[in-house]
PDB file of C-alpha atoms in Angstrom:
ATOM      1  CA  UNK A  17     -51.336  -7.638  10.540  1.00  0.00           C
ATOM      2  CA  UNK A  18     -49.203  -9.311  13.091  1.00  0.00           C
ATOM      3  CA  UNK A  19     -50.542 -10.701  15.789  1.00  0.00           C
ATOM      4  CA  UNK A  20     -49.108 -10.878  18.965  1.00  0.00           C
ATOM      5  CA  UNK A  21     -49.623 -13.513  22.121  1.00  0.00           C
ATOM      6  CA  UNK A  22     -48.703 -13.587  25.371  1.00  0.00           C
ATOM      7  CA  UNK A  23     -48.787 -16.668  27.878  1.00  0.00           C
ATOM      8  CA  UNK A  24     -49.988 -16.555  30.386  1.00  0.00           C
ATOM      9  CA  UNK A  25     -53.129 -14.328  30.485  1.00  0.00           C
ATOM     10  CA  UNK A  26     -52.276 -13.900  34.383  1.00  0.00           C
ATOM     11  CA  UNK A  27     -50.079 -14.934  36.839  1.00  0.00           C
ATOM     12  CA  UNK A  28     -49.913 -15.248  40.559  1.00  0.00           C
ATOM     13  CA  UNK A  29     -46.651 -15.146  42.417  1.00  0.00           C
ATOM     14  CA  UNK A  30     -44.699 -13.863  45.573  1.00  0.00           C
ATOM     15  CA  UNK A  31     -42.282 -11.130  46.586  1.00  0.00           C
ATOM     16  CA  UNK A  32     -39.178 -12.158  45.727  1.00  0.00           C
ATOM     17  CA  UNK A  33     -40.028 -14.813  42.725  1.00  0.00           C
ATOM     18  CA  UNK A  34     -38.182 -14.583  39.578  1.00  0.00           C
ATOM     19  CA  UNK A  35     -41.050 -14.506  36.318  1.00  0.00           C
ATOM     20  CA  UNK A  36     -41.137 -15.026  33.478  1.00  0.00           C
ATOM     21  CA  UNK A  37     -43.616 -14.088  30.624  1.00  0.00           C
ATOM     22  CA  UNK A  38     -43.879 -14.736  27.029  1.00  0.00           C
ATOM     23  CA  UNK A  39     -44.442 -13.549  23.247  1.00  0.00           C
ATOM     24  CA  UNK A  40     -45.109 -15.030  20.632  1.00  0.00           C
ATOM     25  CA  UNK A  41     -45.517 -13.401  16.876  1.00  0.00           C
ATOM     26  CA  UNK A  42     -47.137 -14.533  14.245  1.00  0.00           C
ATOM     27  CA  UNK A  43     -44.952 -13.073  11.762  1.00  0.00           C
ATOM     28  CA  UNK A  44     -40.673 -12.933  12.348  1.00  0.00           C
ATOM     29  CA  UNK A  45     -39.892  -9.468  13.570  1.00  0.00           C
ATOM     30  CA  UNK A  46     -36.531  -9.903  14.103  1.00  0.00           C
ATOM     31  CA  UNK A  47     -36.014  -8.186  17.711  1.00  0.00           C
ATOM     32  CA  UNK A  48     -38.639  -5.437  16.898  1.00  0.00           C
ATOM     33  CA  UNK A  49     -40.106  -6.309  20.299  1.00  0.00           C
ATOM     34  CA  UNK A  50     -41.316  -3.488  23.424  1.00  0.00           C
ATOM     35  CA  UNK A  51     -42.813  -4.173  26.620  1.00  0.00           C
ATOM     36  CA  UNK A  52     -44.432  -2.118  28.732  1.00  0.00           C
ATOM     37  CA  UNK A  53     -45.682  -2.705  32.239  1.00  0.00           C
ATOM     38  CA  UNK A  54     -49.523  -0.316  33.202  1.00  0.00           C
ATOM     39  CA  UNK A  55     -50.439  -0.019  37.037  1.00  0.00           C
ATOM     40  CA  UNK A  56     -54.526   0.225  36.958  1.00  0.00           C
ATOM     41  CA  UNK A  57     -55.812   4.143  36.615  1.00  0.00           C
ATOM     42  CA  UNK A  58     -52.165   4.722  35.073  1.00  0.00           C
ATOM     43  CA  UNK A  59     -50.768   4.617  30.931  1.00  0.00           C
ATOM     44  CA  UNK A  60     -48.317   2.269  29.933  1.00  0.00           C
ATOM     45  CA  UNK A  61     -44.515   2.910  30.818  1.00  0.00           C
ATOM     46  CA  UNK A  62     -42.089   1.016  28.769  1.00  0.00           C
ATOM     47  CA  UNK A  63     -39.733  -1.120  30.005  1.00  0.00           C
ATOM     48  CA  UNK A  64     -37.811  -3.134  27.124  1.00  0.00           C
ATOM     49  CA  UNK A  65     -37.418  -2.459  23.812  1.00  0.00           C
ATOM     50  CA  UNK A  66     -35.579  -4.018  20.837  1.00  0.00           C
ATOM     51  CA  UNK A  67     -35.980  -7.061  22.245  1.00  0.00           C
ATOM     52  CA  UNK A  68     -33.656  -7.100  25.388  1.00  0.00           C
ATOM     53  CA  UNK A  69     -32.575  -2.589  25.927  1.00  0.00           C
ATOM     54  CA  UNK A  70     -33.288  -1.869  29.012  1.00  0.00           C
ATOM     55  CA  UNK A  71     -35.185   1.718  29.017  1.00  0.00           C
ATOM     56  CA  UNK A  72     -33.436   4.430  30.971  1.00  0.00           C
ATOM     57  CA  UNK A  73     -34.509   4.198  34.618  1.00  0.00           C
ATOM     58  CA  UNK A  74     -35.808   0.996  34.590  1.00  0.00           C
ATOM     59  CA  UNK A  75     -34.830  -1.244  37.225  1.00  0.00           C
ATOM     60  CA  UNK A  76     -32.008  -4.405  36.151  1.00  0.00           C
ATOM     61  CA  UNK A  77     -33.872  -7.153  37.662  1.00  0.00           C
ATOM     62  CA  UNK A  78     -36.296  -6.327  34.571  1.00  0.00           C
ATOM     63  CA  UNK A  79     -34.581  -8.465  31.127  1.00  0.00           C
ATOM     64  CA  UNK A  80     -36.040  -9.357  27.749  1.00  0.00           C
ATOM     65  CA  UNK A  81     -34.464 -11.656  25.222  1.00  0.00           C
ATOM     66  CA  UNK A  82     -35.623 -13.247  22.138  1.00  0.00           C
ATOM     67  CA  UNK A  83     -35.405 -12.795  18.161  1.00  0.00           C
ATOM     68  CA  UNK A  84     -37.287 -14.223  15.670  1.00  0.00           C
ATOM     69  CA  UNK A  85     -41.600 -14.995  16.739  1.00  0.00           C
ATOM     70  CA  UNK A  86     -40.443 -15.911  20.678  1.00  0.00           C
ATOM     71  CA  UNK A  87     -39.147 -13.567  23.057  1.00  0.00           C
ATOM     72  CA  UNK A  88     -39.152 -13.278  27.476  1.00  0.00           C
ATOM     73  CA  UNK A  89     -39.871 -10.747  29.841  1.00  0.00           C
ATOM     74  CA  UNK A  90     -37.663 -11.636  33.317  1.00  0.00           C
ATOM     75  CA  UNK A  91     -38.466 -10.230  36.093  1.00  0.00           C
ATOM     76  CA  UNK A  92     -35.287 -11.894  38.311  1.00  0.00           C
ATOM     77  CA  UNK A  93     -36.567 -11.100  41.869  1.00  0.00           C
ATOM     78  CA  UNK A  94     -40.191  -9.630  42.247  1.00  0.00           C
ATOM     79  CA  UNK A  95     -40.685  -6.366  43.835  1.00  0.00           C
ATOM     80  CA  UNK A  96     -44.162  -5.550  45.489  1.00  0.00           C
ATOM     81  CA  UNK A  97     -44.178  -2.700  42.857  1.00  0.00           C
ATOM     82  CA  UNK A  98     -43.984  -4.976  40.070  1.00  0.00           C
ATOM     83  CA  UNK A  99     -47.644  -6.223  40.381  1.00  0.00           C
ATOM     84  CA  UNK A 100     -48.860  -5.101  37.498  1.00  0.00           C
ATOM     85  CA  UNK A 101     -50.460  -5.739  34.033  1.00  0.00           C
ATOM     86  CA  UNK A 102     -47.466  -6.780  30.915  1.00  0.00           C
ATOM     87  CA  UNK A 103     -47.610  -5.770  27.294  1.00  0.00           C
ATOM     88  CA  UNK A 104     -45.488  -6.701  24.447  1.00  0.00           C
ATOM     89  CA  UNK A 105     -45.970  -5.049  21.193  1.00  0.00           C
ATOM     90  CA  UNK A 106     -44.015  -5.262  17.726  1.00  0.00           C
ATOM     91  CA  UNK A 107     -42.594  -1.958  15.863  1.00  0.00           C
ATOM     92  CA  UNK A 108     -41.531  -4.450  13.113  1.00  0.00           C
ATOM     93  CA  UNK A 109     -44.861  -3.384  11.254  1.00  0.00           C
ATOM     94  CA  UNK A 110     -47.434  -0.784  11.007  1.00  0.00           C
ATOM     95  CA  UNK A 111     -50.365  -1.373  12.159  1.00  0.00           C
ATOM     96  CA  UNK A 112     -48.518  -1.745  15.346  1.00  0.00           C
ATOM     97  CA  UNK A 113     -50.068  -4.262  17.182  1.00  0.00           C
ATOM     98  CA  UNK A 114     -49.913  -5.285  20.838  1.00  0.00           C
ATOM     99  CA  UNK A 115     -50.301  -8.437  22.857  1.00  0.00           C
ATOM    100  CA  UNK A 116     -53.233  -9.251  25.347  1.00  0.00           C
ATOM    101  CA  UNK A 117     -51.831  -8.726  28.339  1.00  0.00           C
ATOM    102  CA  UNK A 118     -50.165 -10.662  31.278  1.00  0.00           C
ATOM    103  CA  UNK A 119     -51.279  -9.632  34.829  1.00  0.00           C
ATOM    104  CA  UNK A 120     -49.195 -10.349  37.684  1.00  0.00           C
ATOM    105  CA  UNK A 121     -50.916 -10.603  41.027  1.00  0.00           C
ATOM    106  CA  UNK A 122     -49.946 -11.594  44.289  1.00  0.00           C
TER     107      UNK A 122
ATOM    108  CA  UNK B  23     -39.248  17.583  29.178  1.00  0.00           C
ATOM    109  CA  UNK B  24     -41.361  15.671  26.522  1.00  0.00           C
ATOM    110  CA  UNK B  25     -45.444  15.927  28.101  1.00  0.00           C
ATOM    111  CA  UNK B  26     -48.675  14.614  26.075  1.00  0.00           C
ATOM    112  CA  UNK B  27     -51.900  15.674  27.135  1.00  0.00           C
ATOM    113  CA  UNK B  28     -55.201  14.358  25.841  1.00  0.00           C
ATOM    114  CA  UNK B  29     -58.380  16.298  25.508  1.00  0.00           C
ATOM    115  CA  UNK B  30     -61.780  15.980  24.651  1.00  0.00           C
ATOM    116  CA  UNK B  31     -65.574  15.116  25.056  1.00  0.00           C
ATOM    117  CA  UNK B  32     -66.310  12.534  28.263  1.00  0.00           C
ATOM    118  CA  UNK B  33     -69.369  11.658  26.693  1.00  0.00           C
ATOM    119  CA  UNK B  34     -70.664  11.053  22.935  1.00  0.00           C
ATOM    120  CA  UNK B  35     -73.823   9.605  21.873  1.00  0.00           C
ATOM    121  CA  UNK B  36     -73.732   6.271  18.838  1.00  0.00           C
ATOM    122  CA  UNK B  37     -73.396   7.919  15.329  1.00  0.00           C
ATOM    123  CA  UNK B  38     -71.738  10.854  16.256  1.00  0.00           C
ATOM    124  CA  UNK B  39     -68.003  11.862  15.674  1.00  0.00           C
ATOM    125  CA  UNK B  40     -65.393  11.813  18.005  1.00  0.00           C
ATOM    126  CA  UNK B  41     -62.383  14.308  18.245  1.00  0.00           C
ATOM    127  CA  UNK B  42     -59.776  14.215  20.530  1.00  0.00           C
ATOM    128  CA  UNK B  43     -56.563  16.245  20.579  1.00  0.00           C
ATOM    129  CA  UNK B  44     -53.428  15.499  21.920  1.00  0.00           C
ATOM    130  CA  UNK B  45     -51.170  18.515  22.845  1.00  0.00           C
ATOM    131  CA  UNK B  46     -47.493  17.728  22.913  1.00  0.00           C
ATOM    132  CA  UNK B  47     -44.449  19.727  24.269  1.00  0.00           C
ATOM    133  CA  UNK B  48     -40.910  19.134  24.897  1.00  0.00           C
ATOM    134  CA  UNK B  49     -40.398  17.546  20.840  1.00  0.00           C
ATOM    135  CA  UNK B  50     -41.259  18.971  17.321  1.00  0.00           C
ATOM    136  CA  UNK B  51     -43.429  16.699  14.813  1.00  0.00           C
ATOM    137  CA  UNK B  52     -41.177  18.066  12.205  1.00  0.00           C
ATOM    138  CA  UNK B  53     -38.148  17.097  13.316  1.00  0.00           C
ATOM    139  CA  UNK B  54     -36.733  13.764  11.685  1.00  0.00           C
ATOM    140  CA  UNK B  55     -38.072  10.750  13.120  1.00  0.00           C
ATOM    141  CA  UNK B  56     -40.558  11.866  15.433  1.00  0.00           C
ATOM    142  CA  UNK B  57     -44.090  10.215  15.207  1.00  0.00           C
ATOM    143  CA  UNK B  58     -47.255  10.390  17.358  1.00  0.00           C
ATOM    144  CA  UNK B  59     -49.889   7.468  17.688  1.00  0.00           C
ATOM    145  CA  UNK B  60     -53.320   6.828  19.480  1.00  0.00           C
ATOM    146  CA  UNK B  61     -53.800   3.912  21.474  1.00  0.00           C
ATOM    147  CA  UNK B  62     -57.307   2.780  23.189  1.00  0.00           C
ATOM    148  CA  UNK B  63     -58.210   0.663  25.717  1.00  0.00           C
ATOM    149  CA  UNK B  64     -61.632  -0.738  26.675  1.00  0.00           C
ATOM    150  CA  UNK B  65     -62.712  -1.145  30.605  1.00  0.00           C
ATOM    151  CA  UNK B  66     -60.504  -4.136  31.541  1.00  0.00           C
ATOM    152  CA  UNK B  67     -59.324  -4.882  27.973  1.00  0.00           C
ATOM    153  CA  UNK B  68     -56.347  -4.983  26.564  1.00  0.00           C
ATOM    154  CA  UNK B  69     -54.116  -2.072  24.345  1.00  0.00           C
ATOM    155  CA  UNK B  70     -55.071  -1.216  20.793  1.00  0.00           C
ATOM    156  CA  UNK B  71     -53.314   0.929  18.534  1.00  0.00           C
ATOM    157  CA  UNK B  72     -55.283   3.155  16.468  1.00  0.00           C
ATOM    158  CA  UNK B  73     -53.360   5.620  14.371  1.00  0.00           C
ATOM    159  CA  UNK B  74     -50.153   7.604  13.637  1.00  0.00           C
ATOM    160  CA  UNK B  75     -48.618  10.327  11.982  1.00  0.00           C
ATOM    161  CA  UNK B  76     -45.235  10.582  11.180  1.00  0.00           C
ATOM    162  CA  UNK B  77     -42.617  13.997  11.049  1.00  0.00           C
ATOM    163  CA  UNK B  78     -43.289  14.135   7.145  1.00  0.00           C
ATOM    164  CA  UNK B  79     -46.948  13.716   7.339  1.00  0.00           C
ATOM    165  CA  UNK B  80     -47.562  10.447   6.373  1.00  0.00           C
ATOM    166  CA  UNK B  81     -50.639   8.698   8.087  1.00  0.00           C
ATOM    167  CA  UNK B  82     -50.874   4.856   8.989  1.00  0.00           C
ATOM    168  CA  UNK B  83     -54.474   3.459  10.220  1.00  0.00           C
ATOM    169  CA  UNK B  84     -55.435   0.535  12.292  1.00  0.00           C
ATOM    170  CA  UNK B  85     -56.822  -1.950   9.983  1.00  0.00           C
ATOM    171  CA  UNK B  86     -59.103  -4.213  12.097  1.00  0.00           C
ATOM    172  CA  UNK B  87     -61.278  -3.490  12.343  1.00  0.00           C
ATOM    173  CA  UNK B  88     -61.701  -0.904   9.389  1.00  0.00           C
ATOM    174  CA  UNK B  89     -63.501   2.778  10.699  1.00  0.00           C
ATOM    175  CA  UNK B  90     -63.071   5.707   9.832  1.00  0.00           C
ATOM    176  CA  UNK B  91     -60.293   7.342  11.103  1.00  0.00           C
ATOM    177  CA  UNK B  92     -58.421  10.116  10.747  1.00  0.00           C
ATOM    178  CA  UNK B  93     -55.232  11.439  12.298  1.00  0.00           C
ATOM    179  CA  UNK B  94     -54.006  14.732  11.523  1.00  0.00           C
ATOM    180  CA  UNK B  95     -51.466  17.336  12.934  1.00  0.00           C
ATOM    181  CA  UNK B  96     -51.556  21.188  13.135  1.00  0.00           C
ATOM    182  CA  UNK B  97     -47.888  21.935  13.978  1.00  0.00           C
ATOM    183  CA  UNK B  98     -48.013  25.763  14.863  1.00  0.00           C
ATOM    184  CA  UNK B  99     -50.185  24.424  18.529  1.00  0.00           C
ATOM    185  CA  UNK B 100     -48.348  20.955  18.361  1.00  0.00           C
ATOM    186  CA  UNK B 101     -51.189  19.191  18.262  1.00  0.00           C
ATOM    187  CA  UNK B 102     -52.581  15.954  16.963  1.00  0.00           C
ATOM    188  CA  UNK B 103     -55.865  15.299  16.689  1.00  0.00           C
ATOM    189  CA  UNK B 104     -58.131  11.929  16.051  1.00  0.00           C
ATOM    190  CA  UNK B 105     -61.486  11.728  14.447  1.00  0.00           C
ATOM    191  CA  UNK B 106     -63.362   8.686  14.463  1.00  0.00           C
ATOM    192  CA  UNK B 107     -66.959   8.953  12.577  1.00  0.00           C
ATOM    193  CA  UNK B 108     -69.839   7.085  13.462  1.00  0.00           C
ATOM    194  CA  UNK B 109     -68.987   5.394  17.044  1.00  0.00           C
ATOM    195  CA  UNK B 110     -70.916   3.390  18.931  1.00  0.00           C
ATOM    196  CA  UNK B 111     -70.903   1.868  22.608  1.00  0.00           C
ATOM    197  CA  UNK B 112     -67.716  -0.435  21.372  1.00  0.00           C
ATOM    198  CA  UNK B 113     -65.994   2.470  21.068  1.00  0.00           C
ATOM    199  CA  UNK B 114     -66.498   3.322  25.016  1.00  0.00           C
ATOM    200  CA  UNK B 115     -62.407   3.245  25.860  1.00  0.00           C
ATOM    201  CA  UNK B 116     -59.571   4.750  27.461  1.00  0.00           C
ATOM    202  CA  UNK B 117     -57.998   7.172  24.477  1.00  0.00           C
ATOM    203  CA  UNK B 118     -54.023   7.338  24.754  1.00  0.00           C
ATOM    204  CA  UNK B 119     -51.612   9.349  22.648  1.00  0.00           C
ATOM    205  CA  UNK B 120     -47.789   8.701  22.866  1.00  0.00           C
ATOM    206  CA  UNK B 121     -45.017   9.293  20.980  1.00  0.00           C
ATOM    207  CA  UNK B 122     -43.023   6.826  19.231  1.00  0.00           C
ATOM    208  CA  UNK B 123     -39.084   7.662  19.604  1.00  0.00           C
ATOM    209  CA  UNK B 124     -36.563   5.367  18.387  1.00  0.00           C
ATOM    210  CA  UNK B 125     -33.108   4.638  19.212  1.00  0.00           C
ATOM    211  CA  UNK B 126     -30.535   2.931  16.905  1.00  0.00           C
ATOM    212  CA  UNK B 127     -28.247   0.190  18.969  1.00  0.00           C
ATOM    213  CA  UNK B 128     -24.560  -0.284  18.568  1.00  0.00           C
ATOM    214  CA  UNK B 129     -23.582  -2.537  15.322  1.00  0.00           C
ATOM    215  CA  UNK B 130     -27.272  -1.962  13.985  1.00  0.00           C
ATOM    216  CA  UNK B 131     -28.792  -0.061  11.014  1.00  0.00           C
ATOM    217  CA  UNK B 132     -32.307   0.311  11.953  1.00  0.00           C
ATOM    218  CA  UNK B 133     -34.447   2.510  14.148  1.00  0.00           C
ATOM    219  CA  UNK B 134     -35.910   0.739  17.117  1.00  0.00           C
ATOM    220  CA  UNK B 135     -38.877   2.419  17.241  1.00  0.00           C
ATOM    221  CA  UNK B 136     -40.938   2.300  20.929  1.00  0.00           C
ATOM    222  CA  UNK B 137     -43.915   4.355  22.448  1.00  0.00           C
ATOM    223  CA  UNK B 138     -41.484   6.551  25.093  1.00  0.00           C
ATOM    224  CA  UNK B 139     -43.937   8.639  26.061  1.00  0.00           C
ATOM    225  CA  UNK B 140     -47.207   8.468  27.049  1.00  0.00           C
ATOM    226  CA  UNK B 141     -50.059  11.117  27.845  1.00  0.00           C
ATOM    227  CA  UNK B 142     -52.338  10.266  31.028  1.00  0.00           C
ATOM    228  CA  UNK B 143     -55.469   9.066  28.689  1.00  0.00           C
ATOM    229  CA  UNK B 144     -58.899  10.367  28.529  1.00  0.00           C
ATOM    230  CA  UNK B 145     -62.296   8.391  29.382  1.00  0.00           C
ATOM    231  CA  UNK B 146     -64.759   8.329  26.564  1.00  0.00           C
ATOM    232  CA  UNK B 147     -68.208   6.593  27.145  1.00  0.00           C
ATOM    233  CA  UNK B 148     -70.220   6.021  24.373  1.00  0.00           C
ATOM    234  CA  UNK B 149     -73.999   6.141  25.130  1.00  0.00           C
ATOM    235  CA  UNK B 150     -76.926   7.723  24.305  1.00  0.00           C
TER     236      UNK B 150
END
């Protein structure tokens, strides 16, 4: 299986910050790479995938990038609705597996 | 509009088997493409990924740790539905189902495959 981590576990920041989060694979999966942000008492929404596509209706200050093991979620100016919990995951494989999480707290 | 809803018992007591259904409209598990997975997620843990079954009927498991599960899909009610034998308190999670759509990018060859939908979960404590 590949695993997936994510640094850091959480993160505290402002209104207005620019973030950024990583992944790391164990395995090269190319730019089979999703993230997905989860609000508590909600399911995950996805926000990235392929590595750096923006999902319809996400906002633009959201970016990925990265190819290979390391990629980057951006987040360029911090919105108060951004504080949330981050997941990457890989589709380069099945089983698919997902990172541990990133929290983002104010 | 693509919807997922999950169903099931709240409550289920070590040893016993779980089955929980996800109900699906908007999409057809036949057509090309298409798949459906289960994800769980423990009180304040992070995503797992359980299962899937894919528009021709082939099944992929979680391997870690090994259980038994089995995914299946009954596509007159466009349903999927999980069993997992023998649980035990560990197994206590949030159970998500989702489907996996894909999208192929401009200059590419391969399916980009990503979990586009999501159901709203369902609680499942297990305790005797």
């Amino acid at each position: 299986d590949i695993q997936m981590t994510q640094s850091p576990s959480s993160l505290s920041a402002s209104v207005g910050d620019r973030v950024t989060i990583t992944c790391r694979a164990s395995h090269t999966i190319s730019n089979f790479l999703n993230w997905y942000q989860q609000k508590p008492g909600q399911a995950p929404r996805v926000l990235i995938y392929g590595a750096a596509v923006l999902q319809r209706g996400v906002p633009p200050r959201f970016s990925g990038s990265g190819s290979g093991t390391d990629f980057t979620l951006t987040i360029s100016s911090l919105q108060p609705e951004d504080f949330a919990t981050y997941y990457c995951q890989q589709s380069y494989s099945t089983p698919r597996t997902f990172g541990q999480g990133t929290k983002l707290e104010i | 509009q693509v919807t997922l809803t999950e169903s099931g018992p709240a409550l289920v007591k070590p040893s016993q088997t779980l089955t929980l259904t996800c109900t699906f409209t908007g999409f057809s598990l036949t057509t090309s493409g298409m798949r459906v997975s289960w994800i769980r997620q423990p009180p304040g843990k992070a995503l797992e990924w359980l299962a899937r079954i894919d528009w021709d009927g082939a099944e992929y498991y979680s391997t870690s740790p090994r259980r038994t599960l089995t995914i299946s899909n009954d596509t007159s009610k466009n349903q999927v539905v999980l069993t997992m034998t023998k649980v035990d308190p560990a197994d206590t999670a949030t159970y998500y189902c989702a489907r996996e759509y894909y999208d192929i990018l401009a200059g590419q060859i391969y399916y980009y495959y990503y979990m586009d939908v999501w159901g709203k979960g369902i609680p499942v404590t297990v305790s005797s």
